[in-house]
Structure formats: C-alpha cells, structure tokens
C-alpha cells in the first residue's frame, strides 16, 4: 500500500505579505500568529482524507474477504446437507415407483 506523504510546512509567516492573509481566512489569523498551525492542520486533514480515499478500495476488498471467509464454510455445509437430502429423496422416489409399478 502506498502512503500519501504529508506536506511539511515551515513557519514562513515573515516571508508572506500581510495582504495575502486576507485570501486565506479570517482577519483574526493575522493578529494571533497561529496561521501556520491552522495551515498545518488543514493540510494534515487533507492528507489524511487522500490516504483514506486511496485505500478505500482495499477496505472494500478486505470486507469482501472477511465475508467470504465467514460464509464459505456455511455454504459448503448447506451444500453437503442438500446433497444428502437429495440422495435420500431420490431413493424414496425410486422406492415409491417400485412399489407402484
């Protein structure tokens, strides 16, 4: 399985002009200085969601595998019982045909 790497974000608040903060979010982010943390959190969530989406098919296949692992023994048992009942019923039909004919 490939894991999507998270993007490291360094604190570059001094290199970004204050006018560009208005595009990112609320004006309180420029005053509090926690914008890099908010960006890091947002990118982390995006990375996590991409990882979940990338592995979603494998999760579905895992659920399918678990279902098969649990149900195949029951299906084999039912098939064996059905074959036995079919054999008994076939013998009974032959007996009835023999007694009538």
mmCIF file with all atom_site columns, N, CA and C in Angstrom, residues 35-91:
data_model
loop_
_atom_site.group_PDB
_atom_site.id
_atom_site.type_symbol
_atom_site.label_atom_id
_atom_site.label_alt_id
_atom_site.label_comp_id
_atom_site.label_asym_id
_atom_site.label_entity_id
_atom_site.label_seq_id
_atom_site.pdbx_PDB_ins_code
_atom_site.Cartn_x
_atom_site.Cartn_y
_atom_site.Cartn_z
_atom_site.occupancy
_atom_site.B_iso_or_equiv
_atom_site.pdbx_formal_charge
_atom_site.auth_seq_id
_atom_site.auth_comp_id
_atom_site.auth_asym_id
_atom_site.auth_atom_id
_atom_site.pdbx_PDB_model_num
ATOM 1   N N  . UNK A 1 35 ? -1.541  31.161  12.169 1.00 0.00 ? 35 UNK A N  1
ATOM 2   C CA . UNK A 1 35 ? -1.864  30.761  10.796 1.00 0.00 ? 35 UNK A CA 1
ATOM 3   C C  . UNK A 1 35 ? -1.060  29.532  10.356 1.00 0.00 ? 35 UNK A C  1
ATOM 4   N N  . UNK A 1 36 ? 0.238   29.466  10.627 1.00 0.00 ? 36 UNK A N  1
ATOM 5   C CA . UNK A 1 36 ? 0.972   28.254  10.220 1.00 0.00 ? 36 UNK A CA 1
ATOM 6   C C  . UNK A 1 36 ? 0.397   26.974  10.862 1.00 0.00 ? 36 UNK A C  1
ATOM 7   N N  . UNK A 1 37 ? -0.048  27.083  12.101 1.00 0.00 ? 37 UNK A N  1
ATOM 8   C CA . UNK A 1 37 ? -0.648  25.906  12.748 1.00 0.00 ? 37 UNK A CA 1
ATOM 9   C C  . UNK A 1 37 ? -1.964  25.527  12.090 1.00 0.00 ? 37 UNK A C  1
ATOM 10  N N  . UNK A 1 38 ? -2.750  26.530  11.725 1.00 0.00 ? 38 UNK A N  1
ATOM 11  C CA . UNK A 1 38 ? -4.015  26.257  11.052 1.00 0.00 ? 38 UNK A CA 1
ATOM 12  C C  . UNK A 1 38 ? -3.771  25.635  9.684  1.00 0.00 ? 38 UNK A C  1
ATOM 13  N N  . UNK A 1 39 ? -2.779  26.142  8.985  1.00 0.00 ? 39 UNK A N  1
ATOM 14  C CA . UNK A 1 39 ? -2.440  25.581  7.674  1.00 0.00 ? 39 UNK A CA 1
ATOM 15  C C  . UNK A 1 39 ? -1.950  24.149  7.833  1.00 0.00 ? 39 UNK A C  1
ATOM 16  N N  . UNK A 1 40 ? -1.084  23.915  8.821  1.00 0.00 ? 40 UNK A N  1
ATOM 17  C CA . UNK A 1 40 ? -0.561  22.571  9.071  1.00 0.00 ? 40 UNK A CA 1
ATOM 18  C C  . UNK A 1 40 ? -1.702  21.599  9.375  1.00 0.00 ? 40 UNK A C  1
ATOM 19  N N  . UNK A 1 41 ? -2.672  22.040  10.183 1.00 0.00 ? 41 UNK A N  1
ATOM 20  C CA . UNK A 1 41 ? -3.833  21.202  10.500 1.00 0.00 ? 41 UNK A CA 1
ATOM 21  C C  . UNK A 1 41 ? -4.661  20.903  9.256  1.00 0.00 ? 41 UNK A C  1
ATOM 22  N N  . UNK A 1 42 ? -4.896  21.933  8.462  1.00 0.00 ? 42 UNK A N  1
ATOM 23  C CA . UNK A 1 42 ? -5.690  21.768  7.246  1.00 0.00 ? 42 UNK A CA 1
ATOM 24  C C  . UNK A 1 42 ? -5.028  20.822  6.254  1.00 0.00 ? 42 UNK A C  1
ATOM 25  N N  . UNK A 1 43 ? -3.729  20.985  6.057  1.00 0.00 ? 43 UNK A N  1
ATOM 26  C CA . UNK A 1 43 ? -3.002  20.122  5.140  1.00 0.00 ? 43 UNK A CA 1
ATOM 27  C C  . UNK A 1 43 ? -2.956  18.694  5.691  1.00 0.00 ? 43 UNK A C  1
ATOM 28  N N  . UNK A 1 44 ? -2.828  18.566  6.996  1.00 0.00 ? 44 UNK A N  1
ATOM 29  C CA . UNK A 1 44 ? -2.836  17.229  7.614  1.00 0.00 ? 44 UNK A CA 1
ATOM 30  C C  . UNK A 1 44 ? -4.164  16.528  7.392  1.00 0.00 ? 44 UNK A C  1
ATOM 31  N N  . UNK A 1 45 ? -5.251  17.257  7.545  1.00 0.00 ? 45 UNK A N  1
ATOM 32  C CA . UNK A 1 45 ? -6.582  16.669  7.311  1.00 0.00 ? 45 UNK A CA 1
ATOM 33  C C  . UNK A 1 45 ? -6.757  16.288  5.843  1.00 0.00 ? 45 UNK A C  1
ATOM 34  N N  . UNK A 1 46 ? -6.277  17.155  4.951  1.00 0.00 ? 46 UNK A N  1
ATOM 35  C CA . UNK A 1 46 ? -6.359  16.861  3.522  1.00 0.00 ? 46 UNK A CA 1
ATOM 36  C C  . UNK A 1 46 ? -5.549  15.613  3.189  1.00 0.00 ? 46 UNK A C  1
ATOM 37  N N  . UNK A 1 47 ? -4.361  15.509  3.761  1.00 0.00 ? 47 UNK A N  1
ATOM 38  C CA . UNK A 1 47 ? -3.510  14.345  3.538  1.00 0.00 ? 47 UNK A CA 1
ATOM 39  C C  . UNK A 1 47 ? -4.177  13.076  4.067  1.00 0.00 ? 47 UNK A C  1
ATOM 40  N N  . UNK A 1 48 ? -4.782  13.173  5.238  1.00 0.00 ? 48 UNK A N  1
ATOM 41  C CA . UNK A 1 48 ? -5.481  12.019  5.821  1.00 0.00 ? 48 UNK A CA 1
ATOM 42  C C  . UNK A 1 48 ? -6.658  11.594  4.947  1.00 0.00 ? 48 UNK A C  1
ATOM 43  N N  . UNK A 1 49 ? -7.426  12.559  4.451  1.00 0.00 ? 49 UNK A N  1
ATOM 44  C CA . UNK A 1 49 ? -8.559  12.235  3.583  1.00 0.00 ? 49 UNK A CA 1
ATOM 45  C C  . UNK A 1 49 ? -8.096  11.605  2.276  1.00 0.00 ? 49 UNK A C  1
ATOM 46  N N  . UNK A 1 50 ? -7.007  12.097  1.715  1.00 0.00 ? 50 UNK A N  1
ATOM 47  C CA . UNK A 1 50 ? -6.476  11.499  0.492  1.00 0.00 ? 50 UNK A CA 1
ATOM 48  C C  . UNK A 1 50 ? -6.024  10.063  0.754  1.00 0.00 ? 50 UNK A C  1
ATOM 49  N N  . UNK A 1 51 ? -5.426  9.839   1.913  1.00 0.00 ? 51 UNK A N  1
ATOM 50  C CA . UNK A 1 51 ? -4.993  8.492   2.282  1.00 0.00 ? 51 UNK A CA 1
ATOM 51  C C  . UNK A 1 51 ? -6.196  7.557   2.423  1.00 0.00 ? 51 UNK A C  1
ATOM 52  N N  . UNK A 1 52 ? -7.266  8.032   3.032  1.00 0.00 ? 52 UNK A N  1
ATOM 53  C CA . UNK A 1 52 ? -8.477  7.227   3.194  1.00 0.00 ? 52 UNK A CA 1
ATOM 54  C C  . UNK A 1 52 ? -9.085  6.919   1.835  1.00 0.00 ? 52 UNK A C  1
ATOM 55  N N  . UNK A 1 53 ? -9.170  7.922   0.955  1.00 0.00 ? 53 UNK A N  1
ATOM 56  C CA . UNK A 1 53 ? -9.733  7.699   -0.373 1.00 0.00 ? 53 UNK A CA 1
ATOM 57  C C  . UNK A 1 53 ? -8.881  6.744   -1.199 1.00 0.00 ? 53 UNK A C  1
ATOM 58  N N  . UNK A 1 54 ? -7.578  6.836   -1.040 1.00 0.00 ? 54 UNK A N  1
ATOM 59  C CA . UNK A 1 54 ? -6.692  5.957   -1.804 1.00 0.00 ? 54 UNK A CA 1
ATOM 60  C C  . UNK A 1 54 ? -6.813  4.509   -1.343 1.00 0.00 ? 54 UNK A C  1
ATOM 61  N N  . UNK A 1 55 ? -7.111  4.293   -0.065 1.00 0.00 ? 55 UNK A N  1
ATOM 62  C CA . UNK A 1 55 ? -7.188  2.945   0.468  1.00 0.00 ? 55 UNK A CA 1
ATOM 63  C C  . UNK A 1 55 ? -8.612  2.427   0.580  1.00 0.00 ? 55 UNK A C  1
ATOM 64  N N  . UNK A 1 56 ? -9.600  3.182   0.130  1.00 0.00 ? 56 UNK A N  1
ATOM 65  C CA . UNK A 1 56 ? -10.991 2.756   0.231  1.00 0.00 ? 56 UNK A CA 1
ATOM 66  C C  . UNK A 1 56 ? -11.263 1.471   -0.541 1.00 0.00 ? 56 UNK A C  1
ATOM 67  N N  . UNK A 1 57 ? -10.740 1.292   -1.757 1.00 0.00 ? 57 UNK A N  1
ATOM 68  C CA . UNK A 1 57 ? -10.974 0.020   -2.443 1.00 0.00 ? 57 UNK A CA 1
ATOM 69  C C  . UNK A 1 57 ? -10.398 -1.168  -1.680 1.00 0.00 ? 57 UNK A C  1
ATOM 70  N N  . UNK A 1 58 ? -9.242  -0.977  -1.039 1.00 0.00 ? 58 UNK A N  1
ATOM 71  C CA . UNK A 1 58 ? -8.665  -2.087  -0.293 1.00 0.00 ? 58 UNK A CA 1
ATOM 72  C C  . UNK A 1 58 ? -9.519  -2.412  0.928  1.00 0.00 ? 58 UNK A C  1
ATOM 73  N N  . UNK A 1 59 ? -10.169 -1.411  1.508  1.00 0.00 ? 59 UNK A N  1
ATOM 74  C CA . UNK A 1 59 ? -11.066 -1.663  2.625  1.00 0.00 ? 59 UNK A CA 1
ATOM 75  C C  . UNK A 1 59 ? -12.273 -2.468  2.163  1.00 0.00 ? 59 UNK A C  1
ATOM 76  N N  . UNK A 1 60 ? -12.807 -2.128  1.002  1.00 0.00 ? 60 UNK A N  1
ATOM 77  C CA . UNK A 1 60 ? -13.943 -2.868  0.462  1.00 0.00 ? 60 UNK A CA 1
ATOM 78  C C  . UNK A 1 60 ? -13.553 -4.313  0.169  1.00 0.00 ? 60 UNK A C  1
ATOM 79  N N  . UNK A 1 61 ? -12.365 -4.505  -0.394 1.00 0.00 ? 61 UNK A N  1
ATOM 80  C CA . UNK A 1 61 ? -11.911 -5.870  -0.675 1.00 0.00 ? 61 UNK A CA 1
ATOM 81  C C  . UNK A 1 61 ? -11.665 -6.642  0.617  1.00 0.00 ? 61 UNK A C  1
ATOM 82  N N  . UNK A 1 62 ? -11.188 -5.964  1.651  1.00 0.00 ? 62 UNK A N  1
ATOM 83  C CA . UNK A 1 62 ? -10.984 -6.623  2.941  1.00 0.00 ? 62 UNK A CA 1
ATOM 84  C C  . UNK A 1 62 ? -12.327 -7.079  3.508  1.00 0.00 ? 62 UNK A C  1
ATOM 85  N N  . UNK A 1 63 ? -13.354 -6.221  3.434  1.00 0.00 ? 63 UNK A N  1
ATOM 86  C CA . UNK A 1 63 ? -14.688 -6.598  3.924  1.00 0.00 ? 63 UNK A CA 1
ATOM 87  C C  . UNK A 1 63 ? -15.238 -7.774  3.131  1.00 0.00 ? 63 UNK A C  1
ATOM 88  N N  . UNK A 1 64 ? -15.021 -7.772  1.833  1.00 0.00 ? 64 UNK A N  1
ATOM 89  C CA . UNK A 1 64 ? -15.468 -8.880  0.988  1.00 0.00 ? 64 UNK A CA 1
ATOM 90  C C  . UNK A 1 64 ? -14.746 -10.165 1.369  1.00 0.00 ? 64 UNK A C  1
ATOM 91  N N  . UNK A 1 65 ? -13.452 -10.072 1.614  1.00 0.00 ? 65 UNK A N  1
ATOM 92  C CA . UNK A 1 65 ? -12.673 -11.240 2.018  1.00 0.00 ? 65 UNK A CA 1
ATOM 93  C C  . UNK A 1 65 ? -13.172 -11.791 3.354  1.00 0.00 ? 65 UNK A C  1
ATOM 94  N N  . UNK A 1 66 ? -13.451 -10.922 4.306  1.00 0.00 ? 66 UNK A N  1
ATOM 95  C CA . UNK A 1 66 ? -13.959 -11.362 5.601  1.00 0.00 ? 66 UNK A CA 1
ATOM 96  C C  . UNK A 1 66 ? -15.315 -12.041 5.457  1.00 0.00 ? 66 UNK A C  1
ATOM 97  N N  . UNK A 1 67 ? -16.176 -11.483 4.625  1.00 0.00 ? 67 UNK A N  1
ATOM 98  C CA . UNK A 1 67 ? -17.493 -12.073 4.406  1.00 0.00 ? 67 UNK A CA 1
ATOM 99  C C  . UNK A 1 67 ? -17.349 -13.472 3.803  1.00 0.00 ? 67 UNK A C  1
ATOM 100 N N  . UNK A 1 68 ? -16.477 -13.604 2.811  1.00 0.00 ? 68 UNK A N  1
ATOM 101 C CA . UNK A 1 68 ? -16.266 -14.907 2.179  1.00 0.00 ? 68 UNK A CA 1
ATOM 102 C C  . UNK A 1 68 ? -15.687 -15.888 3.178  1.00 0.00 ? 68 UNK A C  1
ATOM 103 N N  . UNK A 1 69 ? -14.735 -15.446 3.968  1.00 0.00 ? 69 UNK A N  1
ATOM 104 C CA . UNK A 1 69 ? -14.108 -16.329 4.954  1.00 0.00 ? 69 UNK A CA 1
ATOM 105 C C  . UNK A 1 69 ? -15.126 -16.857 5.963  1.00 0.00 ? 69 UNK A C  1
ATOM 106 N N  . UNK A 1 70 ? -16.078 -16.019 6.332  1.00 0.00 ? 70 UNK A N  1
ATOM 107 C CA . UNK A 1 70 ? -17.080 -16.436 7.314  1.00 0.00 ? 70 UNK A CA 1
ATOM 108 C C  . UNK A 1 70 ? -18.187 -17.284 6.700  1.00 0.00 ? 70 UNK A C  1
ATOM 109 N N  . UNK A 1 71 ? -18.559 -17.028 5.460  1.00 0.00 ? 71 UNK A N  1
ATOM 110 C CA . UNK A 1 71 ? -19.741 -17.663 4.872  1.00 0.00 ? 71 UNK A CA 1
ATOM 111 C C  . UNK A 1 71 ? -19.456 -18.923 4.071  1.00 0.00 ? 71 UNK A C  1
ATOM 112 N N  . UNK A 1 72 ? -18.269 -19.071 3.508  1.00 0.00 ? 72 UNK A N  1
ATOM 113 C CA . UNK A 1 72 ? -17.989 -20.240 2.673  1.00 0.00 ? 72 UNK A CA 1
ATOM 114 C C  . UNK A 1 72 ? -18.135 -21.547 3.448  1.00 0.00 ? 72 UNK A C  1
ATOM 115 N N  . UNK A 1 73 ? -17.646 -21.666 4.681  1.00 0.00 ? 73 UNK A N  1
ATOM 116 C CA . UNK A 1 73 ? -17.868 -22.935 5.406  1.00 0.00 ? 73 UNK A CA 1
ATOM 117 C C  . UNK A 1 73 ? -19.358 -23.248 5.587  1.00 0.00 ? 73 UNK A C  1
ATOM 118 N N  . UNK A 1 74 ? -20.179 -22.235 5.846  1.00 0.00 ? 74 UNK A N  1
ATOM 119 C CA . UNK A 1 74 ? -21.623 -22.469 5.990  1.00 0.00 ? 74 UNK A CA 1
ATOM 120 C C  . UNK A 1 74 ? -22.239 -22.916 4.667  1.00 0.00 ? 74 UNK A C  1
ATOM 121 N N  . UNK A 1 75 ? -21.806 -22.317 3.563  1.00 0.00 ? 75 UNK A N  1
ATOM 122 C CA . UNK A 1 75 ? -22.335 -22.689 2.248  1.00 0.00 ? 75 UNK A CA 1
ATOM 123 C C  . UNK A 1 75 ? -21.944 -24.122 1.915  1.00 0.00 ? 75 UNK A C  1
ATOM 124 N N  . UNK A 1 76 ? -20.715 -24.505 2.215  1.00 0.00 ? 76 UNK A N  1
ATOM 125 C CA . UNK A 1 76 ? -20.273 -25.879 1.956  1.00 0.00 ? 76 UNK A CA 1
ATOM 126 C C  . UNK A 1 76 ? -21.083 -26.866 2.803  1.00 0.00 ? 76 UNK A C  1
ATOM 127 N N  . UNK A 1 77 ? -21.318 -26.521 4.064  1.00 0.00 ? 77 UNK A N  1
ATOM 128 C CA . UNK A 1 77 ? -22.108 -27.386 4.939  1.00 0.00 ? 77 UNK A CA 1
ATOM 129 C C  . UNK A 1 77 ? -23.541 -27.529 4.410  1.00 0.00 ? 77 UNK A C  1
ATOM 130 N N  . UNK A 1 78 ? -24.155 -26.431 4.005  1.00 0.00 ? 78 UNK A N  1
ATOM 131 C CA . UNK A 1 78 ? -25.513 -26.482 3.463  1.00 0.00 ? 78 UNK A CA 1
ATOM 132 C C  . UNK A 1 78 ? -25.564 -27.269 2.161  1.00 0.00 ? 78 UNK A C  1
ATOM 133 N N  . UNK A 1 79 ? -24.535 -27.133 1.332  1.00 0.00 ? 79 UNK A N  1
ATOM 134 C CA . UNK A 1 79 ? -24.495 -27.877 0.076  1.00 0.00 ? 79 UNK A CA 1
ATOM 135 C C  . UNK A 1 79 ? -24.381 -29.375 0.342  1.00 0.00 ? 79 UNK A C  1
ATOM 136 N N  . UNK A 1 80 ? -23.574 -29.756 1.317  1.00 0.00 ? 80 UNK A N  1
ATOM 137 C CA . UNK A 1 80 ? -23.445 -31.167 1.683  1.00 0.00 ? 80 UNK A CA 1
ATOM 138 C C  . UNK A 1 80 ? -24.762 -31.706 2.206  1.00 0.00 ? 80 UNK A C  1
ATOM 139 N N  . UNK A 1 81 ? -25.421 -30.948 3.080  1.00 0.00 ? 81 UNK A N  1
ATOM 140 C CA . UNK A 1 81 ? -26.726 -31.373 3.609  1.00 0.00 ? 81 UNK A CA 1
ATOM 141 C C  . UNK A 1 81 ? -27.753 -31.489 2.487  1.00 0.00 ? 81 UNK A C  1
ATOM 142 N N  . UNK A 1 82 ? -27.728 -30.559 1.548  1.00 0.00 ? 82 UNK A N  1
ATOM 143 C CA . UNK A 1 82 ? -28.652 -30.600 0.420  1.00 0.00 ? 82 UNK A CA 1
ATOM 144 C C  . UNK A 1 82 ? -28.401 -31.843 -0.430 1.00 0.00 ? 82 UNK A C  1
ATOM 145 N N  . UNK A 1 83 ? -27.136 -32.165 -0.671 1.00 0.00 ? 83 UNK A N  1
ATOM 146 C CA . UNK A 1 83 ? -26.807 -33.360 -1.455 1.00 0.00 ? 83 UNK A CA 1
ATOM 147 C C  . UNK A 1 83 ? -27.290 -34.615 -0.745 1.00 0.00 ? 83 UNK A C  1
ATOM 148 N N  . UNK A 1 84 ? -27.115 -34.672 0.574  1.00 0.00 ? 84 UNK A N  1
ATOM 149 C CA . UNK A 1 84 ? -27.589 -35.835 1.340  1.00 0.00 ? 84 UNK A CA 1
ATOM 150 C C  . UNK A 1 84 ? -29.107 -35.943 1.272  1.00 0.00 ? 84 UNK A C  1
ATOM 151 N N  . UNK A 1 85 ? -29.790 -34.826 1.442  1.00 0.00 ? 85 UNK A N  1
ATOM 152 C CA . UNK A 1 85 ? -31.260 -34.840 1.374  1.00 0.00 ? 85 UNK A CA 1
ATOM 153 C C  . UNK A 1 85 ? -31.733 -35.214 -0.030 1.00 0.00 ? 85 UNK A C  1
ATOM 154 N N  . UNK A 1 86 ? -31.041 -34.758 -1.048 1.00 0.00 ? 86 UNK A N  1
ATOM 155 C CA . UNK A 1 86 ? -31.390 -35.101 -2.425 1.00 0.00 ? 86 UNK A CA 1
ATOM 156 C C  . UNK A 1 86 ? -31.240 -36.609 -2.655 1.00 0.00 ? 86 UNK A C  1
ATOM 157 N N  . UNK A 1 87 ? -30.156 -37.169 -2.142 1.00 0.00 ? 87 UNK A N  1
ATOM 158 C CA . UNK A 1 87 ? -29.918 -38.610 -2.274 1.00 0.00 ? 87 UNK A CA 1
ATOM 159 C C  . UNK A 1 87 ? -31.019 -39.411 -1.577 1.00 0.00 ? 87 UNK A C  1
ATOM 160 N N  . UNK A 1 88 ? -31.395 -38.974 -0.357 1.00 0.00 ? 88 UNK A N  1
ATOM 161 C CA . UNK A 1 88 ? -32.467 -39.672 0.386  1.00 0.00 ? 88 UNK A CA 1
ATOM 162 C C  . UNK A 1 88 ? -33.787 -39.554 -0.358 1.00 0.00 ? 88 UNK A C  1
ATOM 163 N N  . UNK A 1 89 ? -34.094 -38.361 -0.848 1.00 0.00 ? 89 UNK A N  1
ATOM 164 C CA . UNK A 1 89 ? -35.340 -38.153 -1.581 1.00 0.00 ? 89 UNK A CA 1
ATOM 165 C C  . UNK A 1 89 ? -35.364 -38.957 -2.883 1.00 0.00 ? 89 UNK A C  1
ATOM 166 N N  . UNK A 1 90 ? -34.239 -39.040 -3.568 1.00 0.00 ? 90 UNK A N  1
ATOM 167 C CA . UNK A 1 90 ? -34.152 -39.822 -4.801 1.00 0.00 ? 90 UNK A CA 1
ATOM 168 C C  . UNK A 1 90 ? -34.397 -41.306 -4.494 1.00 0.00 ? 90 UNK A C  1
ATOM 169 N N  . UNK A 1 91 ? -33.813 -41.795 -3.421 1.00 0.00 ? 91 UNK A N  1
ATOM 170 C CA . UNK A 1 91 ? -34.045 -43.199 -3.016 1.00 0.00 ? 91 UNK A CA 1
ATOM 171 C C  . UNK A 1 91 ? -35.499 -43.445 -2.672 1.00 0.00 ? 91 UNK A C  1
#
